[in-house]
mmCIF file of C-alpha atoms and ligand atoms in Angstrom:
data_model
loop_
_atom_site.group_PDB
_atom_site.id
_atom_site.type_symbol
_atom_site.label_atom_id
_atom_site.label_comp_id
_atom_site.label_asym_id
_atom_site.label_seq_id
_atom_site.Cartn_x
_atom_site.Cartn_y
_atom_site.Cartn_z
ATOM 1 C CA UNK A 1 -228.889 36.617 -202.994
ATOM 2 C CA UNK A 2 -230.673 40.163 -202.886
ATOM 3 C CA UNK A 3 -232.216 41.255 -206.279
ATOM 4 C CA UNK A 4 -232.642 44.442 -205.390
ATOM 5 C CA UNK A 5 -230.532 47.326 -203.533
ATOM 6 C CA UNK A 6 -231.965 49.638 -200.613
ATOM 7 C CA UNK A 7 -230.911 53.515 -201.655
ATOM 8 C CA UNK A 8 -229.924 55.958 -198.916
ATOM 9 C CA UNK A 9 -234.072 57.517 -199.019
ATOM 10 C CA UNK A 10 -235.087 54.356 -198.927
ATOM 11 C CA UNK A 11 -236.134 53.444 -202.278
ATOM 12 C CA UNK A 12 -235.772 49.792 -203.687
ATOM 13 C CA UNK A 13 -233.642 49.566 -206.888
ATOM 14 C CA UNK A 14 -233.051 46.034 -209.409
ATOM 15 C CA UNK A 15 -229.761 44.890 -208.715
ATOM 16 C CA UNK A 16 -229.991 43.659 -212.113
ATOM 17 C CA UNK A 17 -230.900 45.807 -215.260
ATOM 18 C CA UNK A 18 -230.911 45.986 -219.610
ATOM 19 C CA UNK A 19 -228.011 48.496 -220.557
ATOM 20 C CA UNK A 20 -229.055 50.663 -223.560
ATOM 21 C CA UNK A 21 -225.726 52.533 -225.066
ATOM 22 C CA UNK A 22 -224.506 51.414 -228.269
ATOM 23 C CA UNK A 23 -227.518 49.827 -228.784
ATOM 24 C CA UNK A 24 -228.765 50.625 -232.624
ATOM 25 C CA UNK A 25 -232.718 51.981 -233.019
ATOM 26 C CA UNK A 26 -234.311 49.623 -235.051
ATOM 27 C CA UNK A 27 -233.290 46.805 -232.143
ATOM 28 C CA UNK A 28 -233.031 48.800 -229.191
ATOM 29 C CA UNK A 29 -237.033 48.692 -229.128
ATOM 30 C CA UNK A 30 -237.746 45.200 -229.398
ATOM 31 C CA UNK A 31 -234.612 44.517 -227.154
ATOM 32 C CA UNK A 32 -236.417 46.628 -224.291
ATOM 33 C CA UNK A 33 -239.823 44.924 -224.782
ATOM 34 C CA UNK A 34 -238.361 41.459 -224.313
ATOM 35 C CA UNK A 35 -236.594 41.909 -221.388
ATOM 36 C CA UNK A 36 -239.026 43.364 -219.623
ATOM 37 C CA UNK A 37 -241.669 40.932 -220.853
ATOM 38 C CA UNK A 38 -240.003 37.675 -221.746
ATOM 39 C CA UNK A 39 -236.809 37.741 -219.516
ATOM 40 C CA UNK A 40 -238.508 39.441 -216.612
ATOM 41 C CA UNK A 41 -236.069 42.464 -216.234
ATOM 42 C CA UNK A 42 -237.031 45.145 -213.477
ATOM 43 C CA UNK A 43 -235.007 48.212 -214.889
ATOM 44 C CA UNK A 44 -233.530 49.709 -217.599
ATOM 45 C CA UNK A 45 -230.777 51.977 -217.804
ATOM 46 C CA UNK A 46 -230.874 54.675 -220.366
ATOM 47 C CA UNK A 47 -229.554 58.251 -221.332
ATOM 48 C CA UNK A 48 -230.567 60.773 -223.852
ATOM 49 C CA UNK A 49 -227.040 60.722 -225.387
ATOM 50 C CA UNK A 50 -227.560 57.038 -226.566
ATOM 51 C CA UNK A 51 -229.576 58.799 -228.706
ATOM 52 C CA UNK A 52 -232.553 55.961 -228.884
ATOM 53 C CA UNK A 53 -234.641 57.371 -225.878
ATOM 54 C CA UNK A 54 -237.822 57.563 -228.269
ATOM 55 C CA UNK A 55 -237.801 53.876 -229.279
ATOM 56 C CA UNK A 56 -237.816 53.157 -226.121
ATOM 57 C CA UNK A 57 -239.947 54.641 -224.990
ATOM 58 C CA UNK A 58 -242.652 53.115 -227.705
ATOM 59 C CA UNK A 59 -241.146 49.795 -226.195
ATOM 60 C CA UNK A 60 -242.384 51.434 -222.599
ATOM 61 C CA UNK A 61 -245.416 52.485 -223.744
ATOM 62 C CA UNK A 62 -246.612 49.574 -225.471
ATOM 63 C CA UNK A 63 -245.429 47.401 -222.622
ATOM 64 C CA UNK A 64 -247.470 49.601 -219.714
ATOM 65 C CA UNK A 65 -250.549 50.187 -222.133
ATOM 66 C CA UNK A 66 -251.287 46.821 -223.093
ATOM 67 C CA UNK A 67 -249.314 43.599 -221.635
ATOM 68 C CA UNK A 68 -250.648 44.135 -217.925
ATOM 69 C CA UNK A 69 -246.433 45.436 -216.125
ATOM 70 C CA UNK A 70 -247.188 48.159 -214.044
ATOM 71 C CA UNK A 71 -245.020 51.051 -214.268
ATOM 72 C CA UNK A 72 -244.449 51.415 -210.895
ATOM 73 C CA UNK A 73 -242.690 47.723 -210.885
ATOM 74 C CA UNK A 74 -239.959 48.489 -212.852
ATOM 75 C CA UNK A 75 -236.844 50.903 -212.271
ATOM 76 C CA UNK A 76 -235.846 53.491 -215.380
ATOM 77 C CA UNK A 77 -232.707 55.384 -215.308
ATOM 78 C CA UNK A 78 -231.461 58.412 -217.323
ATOM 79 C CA UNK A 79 -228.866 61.177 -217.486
ATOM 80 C CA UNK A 80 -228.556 64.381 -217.993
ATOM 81 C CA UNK A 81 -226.036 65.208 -220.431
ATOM 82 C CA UNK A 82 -223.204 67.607 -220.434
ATOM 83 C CA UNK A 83 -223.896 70.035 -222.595
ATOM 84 C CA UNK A 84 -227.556 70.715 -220.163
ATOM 85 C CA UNK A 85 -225.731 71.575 -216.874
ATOM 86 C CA UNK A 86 -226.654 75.017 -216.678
ATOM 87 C CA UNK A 87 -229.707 75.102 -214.087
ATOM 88 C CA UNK A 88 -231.703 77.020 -216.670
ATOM 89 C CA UNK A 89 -231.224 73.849 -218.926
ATOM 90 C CA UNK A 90 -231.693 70.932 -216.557
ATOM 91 C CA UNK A 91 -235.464 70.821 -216.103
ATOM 92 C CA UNK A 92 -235.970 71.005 -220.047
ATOM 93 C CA UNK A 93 -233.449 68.163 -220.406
ATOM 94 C CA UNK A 94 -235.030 65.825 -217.627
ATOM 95 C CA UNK A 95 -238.586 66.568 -219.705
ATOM 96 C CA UNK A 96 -237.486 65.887 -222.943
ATOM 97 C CA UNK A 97 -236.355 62.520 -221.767
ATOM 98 C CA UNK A 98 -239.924 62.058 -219.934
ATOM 99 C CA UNK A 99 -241.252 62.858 -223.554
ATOM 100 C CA UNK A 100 -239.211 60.625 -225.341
ATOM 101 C CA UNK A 101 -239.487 58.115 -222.952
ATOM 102 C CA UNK A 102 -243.323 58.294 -222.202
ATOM 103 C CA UNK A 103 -243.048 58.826 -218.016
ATOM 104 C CA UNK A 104 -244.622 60.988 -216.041
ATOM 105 C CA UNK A 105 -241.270 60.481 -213.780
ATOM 106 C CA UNK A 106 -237.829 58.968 -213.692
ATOM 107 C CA UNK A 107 -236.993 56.184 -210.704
ATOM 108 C CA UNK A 108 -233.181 57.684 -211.406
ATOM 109 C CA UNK A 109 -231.494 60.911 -213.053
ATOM 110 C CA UNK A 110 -227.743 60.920 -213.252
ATOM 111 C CA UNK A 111 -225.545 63.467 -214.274
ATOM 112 C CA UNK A 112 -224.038 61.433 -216.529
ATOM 113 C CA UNK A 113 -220.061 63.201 -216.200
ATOM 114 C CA UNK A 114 -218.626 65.560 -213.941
ATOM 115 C CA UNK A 115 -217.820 68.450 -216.881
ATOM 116 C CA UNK A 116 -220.502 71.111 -218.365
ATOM 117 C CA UNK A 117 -219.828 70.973 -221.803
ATOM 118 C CA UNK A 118 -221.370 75.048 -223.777
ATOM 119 C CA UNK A 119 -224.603 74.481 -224.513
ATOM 120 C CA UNK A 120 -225.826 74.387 -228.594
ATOM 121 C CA UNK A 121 -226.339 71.533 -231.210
ATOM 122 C CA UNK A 122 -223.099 69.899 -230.710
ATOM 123 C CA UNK A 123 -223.283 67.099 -227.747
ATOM 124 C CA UNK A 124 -219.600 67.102 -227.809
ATOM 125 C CA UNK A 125 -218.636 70.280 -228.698
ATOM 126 C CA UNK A 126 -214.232 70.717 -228.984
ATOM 127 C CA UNK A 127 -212.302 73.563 -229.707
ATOM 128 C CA UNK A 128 -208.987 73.789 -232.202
ATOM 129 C CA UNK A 129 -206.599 72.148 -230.169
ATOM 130 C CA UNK A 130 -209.640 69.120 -229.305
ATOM 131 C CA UNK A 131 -210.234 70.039 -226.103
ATOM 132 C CA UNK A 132 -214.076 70.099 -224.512
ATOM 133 C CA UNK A 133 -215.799 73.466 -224.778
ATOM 134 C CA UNK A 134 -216.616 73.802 -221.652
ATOM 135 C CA UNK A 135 -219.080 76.180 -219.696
ATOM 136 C CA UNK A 136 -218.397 77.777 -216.279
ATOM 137 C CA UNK A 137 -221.138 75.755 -214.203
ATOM 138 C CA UNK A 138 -220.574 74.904 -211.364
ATOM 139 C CA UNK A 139 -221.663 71.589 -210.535
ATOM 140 C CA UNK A 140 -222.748 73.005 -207.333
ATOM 141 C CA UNK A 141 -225.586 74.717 -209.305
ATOM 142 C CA UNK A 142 -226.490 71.935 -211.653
ATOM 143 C CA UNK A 143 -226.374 69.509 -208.537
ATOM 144 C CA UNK A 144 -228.961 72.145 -207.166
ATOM 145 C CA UNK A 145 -231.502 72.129 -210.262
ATOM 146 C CA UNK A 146 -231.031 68.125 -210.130
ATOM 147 C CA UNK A 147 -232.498 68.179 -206.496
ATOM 148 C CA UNK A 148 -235.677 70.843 -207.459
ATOM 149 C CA UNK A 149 -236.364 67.931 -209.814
ATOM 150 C CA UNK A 150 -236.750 65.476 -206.691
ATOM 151 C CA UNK A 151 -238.830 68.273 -204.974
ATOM 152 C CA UNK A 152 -240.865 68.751 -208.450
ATOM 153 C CA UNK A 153 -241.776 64.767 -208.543
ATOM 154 C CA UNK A 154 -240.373 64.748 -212.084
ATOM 155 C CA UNK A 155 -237.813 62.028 -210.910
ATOM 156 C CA UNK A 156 -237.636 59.793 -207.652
ATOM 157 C CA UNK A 157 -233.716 59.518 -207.064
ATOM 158 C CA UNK A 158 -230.845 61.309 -208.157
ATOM 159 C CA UNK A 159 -227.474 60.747 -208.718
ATOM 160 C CA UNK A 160 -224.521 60.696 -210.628
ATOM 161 C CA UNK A 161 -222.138 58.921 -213.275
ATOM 162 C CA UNK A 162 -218.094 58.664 -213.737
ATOM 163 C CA UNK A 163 -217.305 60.469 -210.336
ATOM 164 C CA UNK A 164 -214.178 59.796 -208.787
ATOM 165 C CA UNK A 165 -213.940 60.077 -205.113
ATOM 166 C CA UNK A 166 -212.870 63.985 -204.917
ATOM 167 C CA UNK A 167 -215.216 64.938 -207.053
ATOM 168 C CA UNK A 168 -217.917 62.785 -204.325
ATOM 169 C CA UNK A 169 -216.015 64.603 -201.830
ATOM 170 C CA UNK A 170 -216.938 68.387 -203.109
ATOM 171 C CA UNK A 171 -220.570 67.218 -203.908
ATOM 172 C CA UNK A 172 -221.098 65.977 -199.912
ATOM 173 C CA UNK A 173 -219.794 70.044 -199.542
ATOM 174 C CA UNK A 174 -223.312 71.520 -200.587
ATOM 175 C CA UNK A 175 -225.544 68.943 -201.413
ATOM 176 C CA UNK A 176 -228.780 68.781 -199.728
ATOM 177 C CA UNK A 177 -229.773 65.608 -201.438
ATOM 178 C CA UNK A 178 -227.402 62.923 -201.419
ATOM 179 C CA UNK A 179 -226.816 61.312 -204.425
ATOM 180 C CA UNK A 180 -228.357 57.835 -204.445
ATOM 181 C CA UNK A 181 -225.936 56.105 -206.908
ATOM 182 C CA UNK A 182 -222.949 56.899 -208.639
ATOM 183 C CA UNK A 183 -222.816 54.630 -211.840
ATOM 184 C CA UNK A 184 -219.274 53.461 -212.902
ATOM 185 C CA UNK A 185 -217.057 51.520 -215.060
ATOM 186 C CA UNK A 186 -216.381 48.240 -213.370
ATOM 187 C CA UNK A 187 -215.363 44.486 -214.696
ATOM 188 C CA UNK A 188 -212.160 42.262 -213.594
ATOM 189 C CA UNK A 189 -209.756 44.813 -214.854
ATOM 190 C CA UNK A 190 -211.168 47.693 -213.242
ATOM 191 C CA UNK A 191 -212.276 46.228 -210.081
ATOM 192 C CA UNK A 192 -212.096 49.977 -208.702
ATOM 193 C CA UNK A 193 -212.030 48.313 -205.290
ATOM 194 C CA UNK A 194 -211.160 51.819 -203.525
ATOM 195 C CA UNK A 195 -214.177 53.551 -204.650
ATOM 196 C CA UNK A 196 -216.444 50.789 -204.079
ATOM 197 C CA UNK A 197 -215.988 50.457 -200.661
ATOM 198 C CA UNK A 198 -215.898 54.326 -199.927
ATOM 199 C CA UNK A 199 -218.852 54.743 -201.467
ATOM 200 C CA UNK A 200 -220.627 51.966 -199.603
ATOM 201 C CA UNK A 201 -219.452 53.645 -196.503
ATOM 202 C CA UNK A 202 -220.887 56.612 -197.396
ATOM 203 C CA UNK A 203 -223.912 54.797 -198.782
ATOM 204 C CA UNK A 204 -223.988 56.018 -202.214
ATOM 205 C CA UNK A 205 -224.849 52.834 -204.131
ATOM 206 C CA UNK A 206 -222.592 51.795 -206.891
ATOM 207 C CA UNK A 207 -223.695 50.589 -210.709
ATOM 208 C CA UNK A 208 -221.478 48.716 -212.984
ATOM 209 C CA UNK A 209 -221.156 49.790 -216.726
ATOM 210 C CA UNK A 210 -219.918 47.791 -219.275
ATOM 211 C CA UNK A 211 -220.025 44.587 -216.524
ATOM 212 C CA UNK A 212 -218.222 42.517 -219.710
ATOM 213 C CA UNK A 213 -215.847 45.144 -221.042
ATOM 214 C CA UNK A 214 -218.691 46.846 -223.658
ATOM 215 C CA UNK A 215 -217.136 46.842 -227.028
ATOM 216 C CA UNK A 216 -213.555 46.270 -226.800
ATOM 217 C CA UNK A 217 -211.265 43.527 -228.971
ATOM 218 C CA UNK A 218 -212.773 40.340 -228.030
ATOM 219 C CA UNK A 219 -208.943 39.003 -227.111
ATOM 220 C CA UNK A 220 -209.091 42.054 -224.291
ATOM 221 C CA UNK A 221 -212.093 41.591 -222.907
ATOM 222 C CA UNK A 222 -212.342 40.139 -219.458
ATOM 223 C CA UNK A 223 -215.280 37.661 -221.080
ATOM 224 C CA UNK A 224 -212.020 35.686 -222.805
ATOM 225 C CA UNK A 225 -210.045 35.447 -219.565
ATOM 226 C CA UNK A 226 -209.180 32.289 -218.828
ATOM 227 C CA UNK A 227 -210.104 32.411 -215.192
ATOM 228 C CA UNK A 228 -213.282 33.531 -215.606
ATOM 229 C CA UNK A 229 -213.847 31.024 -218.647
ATOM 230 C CA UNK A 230 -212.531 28.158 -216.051
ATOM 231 C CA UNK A 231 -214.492 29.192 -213.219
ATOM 232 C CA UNK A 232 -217.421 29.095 -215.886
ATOM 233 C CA UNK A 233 -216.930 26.084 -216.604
ATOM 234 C CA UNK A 234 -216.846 24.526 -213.118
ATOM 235 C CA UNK A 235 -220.171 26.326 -212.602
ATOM 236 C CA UNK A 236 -221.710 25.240 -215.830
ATOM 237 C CA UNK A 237 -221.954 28.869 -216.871
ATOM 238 C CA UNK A 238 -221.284 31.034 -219.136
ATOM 239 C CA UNK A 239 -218.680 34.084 -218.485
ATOM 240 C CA UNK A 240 -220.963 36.683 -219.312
ATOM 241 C CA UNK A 241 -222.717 35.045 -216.328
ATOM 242 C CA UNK A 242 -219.837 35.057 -214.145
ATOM 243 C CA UNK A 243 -218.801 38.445 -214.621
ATOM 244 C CA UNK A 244 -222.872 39.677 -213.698
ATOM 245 C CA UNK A 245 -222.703 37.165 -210.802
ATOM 246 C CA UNK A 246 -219.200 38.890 -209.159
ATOM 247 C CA UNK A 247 -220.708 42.418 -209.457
ATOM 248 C CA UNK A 248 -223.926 40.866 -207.777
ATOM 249 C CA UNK A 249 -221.920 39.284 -205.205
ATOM 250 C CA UNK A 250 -220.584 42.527 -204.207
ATOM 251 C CA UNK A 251 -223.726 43.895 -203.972
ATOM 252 C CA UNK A 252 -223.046 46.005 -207.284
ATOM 253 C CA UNK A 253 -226.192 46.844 -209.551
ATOM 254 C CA UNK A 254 -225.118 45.293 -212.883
ATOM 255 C CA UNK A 255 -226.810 46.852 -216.005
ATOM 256 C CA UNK A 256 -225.343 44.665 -218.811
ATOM 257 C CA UNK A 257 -226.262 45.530 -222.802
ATOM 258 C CA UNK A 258 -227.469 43.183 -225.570
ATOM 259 C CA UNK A 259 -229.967 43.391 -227.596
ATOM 260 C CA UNK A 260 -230.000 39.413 -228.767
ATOM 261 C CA UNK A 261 -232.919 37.900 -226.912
ATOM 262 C CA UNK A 262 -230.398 34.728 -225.671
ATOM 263 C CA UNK A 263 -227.658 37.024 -224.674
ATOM 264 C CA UNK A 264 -230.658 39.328 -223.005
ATOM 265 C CA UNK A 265 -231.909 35.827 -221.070
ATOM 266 C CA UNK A 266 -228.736 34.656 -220.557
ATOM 267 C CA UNK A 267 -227.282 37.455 -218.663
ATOM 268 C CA UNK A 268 -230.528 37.464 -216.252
ATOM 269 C CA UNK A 269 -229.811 33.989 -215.310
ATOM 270 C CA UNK A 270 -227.737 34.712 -212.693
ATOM 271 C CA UNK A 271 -229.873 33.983 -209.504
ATOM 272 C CA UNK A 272 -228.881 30.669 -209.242
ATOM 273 C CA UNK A 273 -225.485 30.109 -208.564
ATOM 274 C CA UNK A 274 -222.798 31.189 -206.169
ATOM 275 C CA UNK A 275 -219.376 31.856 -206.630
ATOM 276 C CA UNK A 276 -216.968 30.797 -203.962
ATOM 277 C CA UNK A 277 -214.465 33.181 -201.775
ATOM 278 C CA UNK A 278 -211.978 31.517 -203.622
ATOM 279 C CA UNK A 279 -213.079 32.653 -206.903
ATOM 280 C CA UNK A 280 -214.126 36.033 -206.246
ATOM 281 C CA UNK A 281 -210.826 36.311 -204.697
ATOM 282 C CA UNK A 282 -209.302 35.042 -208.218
ATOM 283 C CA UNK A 283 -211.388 36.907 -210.239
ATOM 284 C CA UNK A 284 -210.286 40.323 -208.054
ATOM 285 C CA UNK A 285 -206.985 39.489 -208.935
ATOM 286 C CA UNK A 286 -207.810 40.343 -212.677
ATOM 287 C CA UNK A 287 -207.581 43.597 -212.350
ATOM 288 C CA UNK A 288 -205.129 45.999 -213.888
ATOM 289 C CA UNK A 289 -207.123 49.509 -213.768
ATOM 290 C CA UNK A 290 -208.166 49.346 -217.547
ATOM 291 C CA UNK A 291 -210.697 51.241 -218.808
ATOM 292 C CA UNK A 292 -212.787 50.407 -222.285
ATOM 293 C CA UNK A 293 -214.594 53.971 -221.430
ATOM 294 C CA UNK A 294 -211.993 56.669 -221.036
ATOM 295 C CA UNK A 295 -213.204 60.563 -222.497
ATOM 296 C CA UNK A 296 -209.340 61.482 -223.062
ATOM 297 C CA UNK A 297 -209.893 59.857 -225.855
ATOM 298 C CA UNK A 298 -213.167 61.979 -227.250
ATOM 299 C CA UNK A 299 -212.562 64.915 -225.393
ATOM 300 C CA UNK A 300 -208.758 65.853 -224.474
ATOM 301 C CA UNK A 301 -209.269 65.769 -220.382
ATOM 302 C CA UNK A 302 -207.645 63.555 -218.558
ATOM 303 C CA UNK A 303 -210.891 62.394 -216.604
ATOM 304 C CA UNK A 304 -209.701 60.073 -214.550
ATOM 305 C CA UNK A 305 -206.354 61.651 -213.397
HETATM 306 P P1 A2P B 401 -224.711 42.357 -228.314
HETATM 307 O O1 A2P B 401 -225.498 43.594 -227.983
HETATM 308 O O2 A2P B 401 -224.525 42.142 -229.765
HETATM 309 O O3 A2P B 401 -225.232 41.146 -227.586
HETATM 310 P P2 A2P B 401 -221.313 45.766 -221.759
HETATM 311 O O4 A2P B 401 -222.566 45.363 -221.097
HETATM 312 O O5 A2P B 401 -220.086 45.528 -220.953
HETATM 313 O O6 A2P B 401 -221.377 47.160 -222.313
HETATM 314 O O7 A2P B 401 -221.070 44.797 -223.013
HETATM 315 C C1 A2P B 401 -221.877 44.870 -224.127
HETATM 316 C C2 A2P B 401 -221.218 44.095 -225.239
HETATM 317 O O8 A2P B 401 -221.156 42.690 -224.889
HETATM 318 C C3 A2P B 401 -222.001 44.176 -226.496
HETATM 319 O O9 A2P B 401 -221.086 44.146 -227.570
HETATM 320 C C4 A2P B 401 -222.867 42.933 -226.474
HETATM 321 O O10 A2P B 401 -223.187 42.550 -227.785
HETATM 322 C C5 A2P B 401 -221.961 41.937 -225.789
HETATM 323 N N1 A2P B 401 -222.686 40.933 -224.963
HETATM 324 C C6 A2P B 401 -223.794 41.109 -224.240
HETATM 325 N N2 A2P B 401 -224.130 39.985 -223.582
HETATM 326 C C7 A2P B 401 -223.219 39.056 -223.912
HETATM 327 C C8 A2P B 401 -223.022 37.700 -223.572
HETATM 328 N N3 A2P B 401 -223.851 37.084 -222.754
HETATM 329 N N4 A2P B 401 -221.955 37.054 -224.108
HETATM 330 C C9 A2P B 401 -221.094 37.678 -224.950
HETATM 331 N N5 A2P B 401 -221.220 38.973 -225.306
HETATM 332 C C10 A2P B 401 -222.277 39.660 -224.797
#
């Protein structure tokens, strides 16, 4: 079993990482510092609209400065968010996370969704009828001021978040930089088996959000199925483990959130195990395209349609 993932320029990436959204400041610090010194994460997977960039950051800082992990052996994400398409806006954004953070670089920048939201205090700005404010960028142009920051050394990789395969499609148009990853919602019920496999073919490496179904009803997550709880079982597992080790399996980068210290060890224990055919075949069989992340919700698009 691989624990890390070649990129298409050739740079190595942690197949496993610490998700960081919805996780509160006051924990999100300490929650950092332990996986990466007690649970012997390799990456962490942030974004500046998770809003807890800067205690992280003290978490990175105190971890490079003084307990002996060298920065260059561990993987940190971020994204750009929408409301910082516009080209004039995406260097500022990428620093401001470097501040907060304490890098000199990023190992990843996504743009975190396909839609440029106006620029101005609100991250999710909506007009009367709760639509998006949106901005006429092109993300042609943002896509553009995303690869400068490649040529710039400010980050090493770049990619994107929530694309769909035409939206890939239109990006392969113009850019000059591939994108590296495209990080997605995946778990038994949305397997998103299509898009997997056609971005594998056109080697655009694929992360898995919410890998246990983030924060919906307990009842709907795929972590109370009963397959996956009986195939757990037989394995002497948990299901949080299960779910991680089918992502894995597929050779899927997994970036699962906690910030309890057992919940952050117990989801890295996931090297030593294997699930059959049989039961990754079973588990695919979950799936019935639900979403726990879907913006028609906060923002009146239909994203995903
Ligand atoms: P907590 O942070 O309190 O541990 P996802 O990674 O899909 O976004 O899921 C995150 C949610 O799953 C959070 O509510 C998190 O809660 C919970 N969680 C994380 N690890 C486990 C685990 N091993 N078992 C059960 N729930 C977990």
């Amino acid at each position: 079993m691989k624990s890390s993932i070649k990129l298409n320029n050739n740079k190595i990436m942690p197949i496993l990482g610490l998700g960081t959204w919805q996780s509160p400041k006051g924990s999100v610090g300490r929650a950092v510092q332990y996986a990466l010194v007690e649970a012997n994460y390799k990456h962490i997977d942030c974004a500046s609209i998770y809003k807890n960039e800067k205690e992280i950051g003290s978490a990175l800082h105190g971890v490079f400065s003084k307990r002996k992990i060298k920065r260059s052996d561990i993987f940190i994400t971020s994204k750009l968010w929408n409301t910082e398409h516009n080209p004039k806006n995406v260097e500022k954004a990428c620093k401001q996370t470097l501040k907060d953070l304490r890098l000199d670089y990023l190992d990843l920048y996504l743009v975190h969704w396909g839609i440029a939201f106006v620029h101005g205090l609100l991250p999710e700005p909506l007009n009367v009828l709760g639509l998006a404010k949106t901005e006429n960028v092109p993300m042609q142009d943002t896509w553009g001021a995303m690869e400068n920051l490649v040529k710039k050394g400010l980050v090493k990789s770049v990619g994107v978040a929530n694309f769909t395969a035409p939206m890939l499609l239109d990006l392969f148009t113009y850019a000059r930089i591939k994108p590296a990853v495209n990080q997605i919602e995946i778990h038994p019920y949305n397997s998103q088996q299509a898009l997997v496999e056609y971005c594998k073919k056109m080697k655009v490496a694929i992360t898995a959000y919410s890998p246990l179904g983030s924060t919906g009803k307990i009842a709907e997550k795929p972590l109370s199925d009963p397959t996956v709880i009986r195939i757990a079982h037989s394995h002497k597992k948990t299901p949080a483990q299960v779910l991680i080790r089918w992502l894995l399996q597929r050779e899927i980068i997994a970036i699962p959130k906690s910030t309890k210290t057992n919940r952050i060890d117990e989801n890295s224990e996931v090297f030593d195990f294997a699930l059959s055919a049989k039961e990754m075949k079973s588990i695919y069989s979950l799936n019935k395209n639900k979403r726990f992340v879907d913006p028609s919700m906060w923002w009146g698009v239909p994203y995903f349609q």
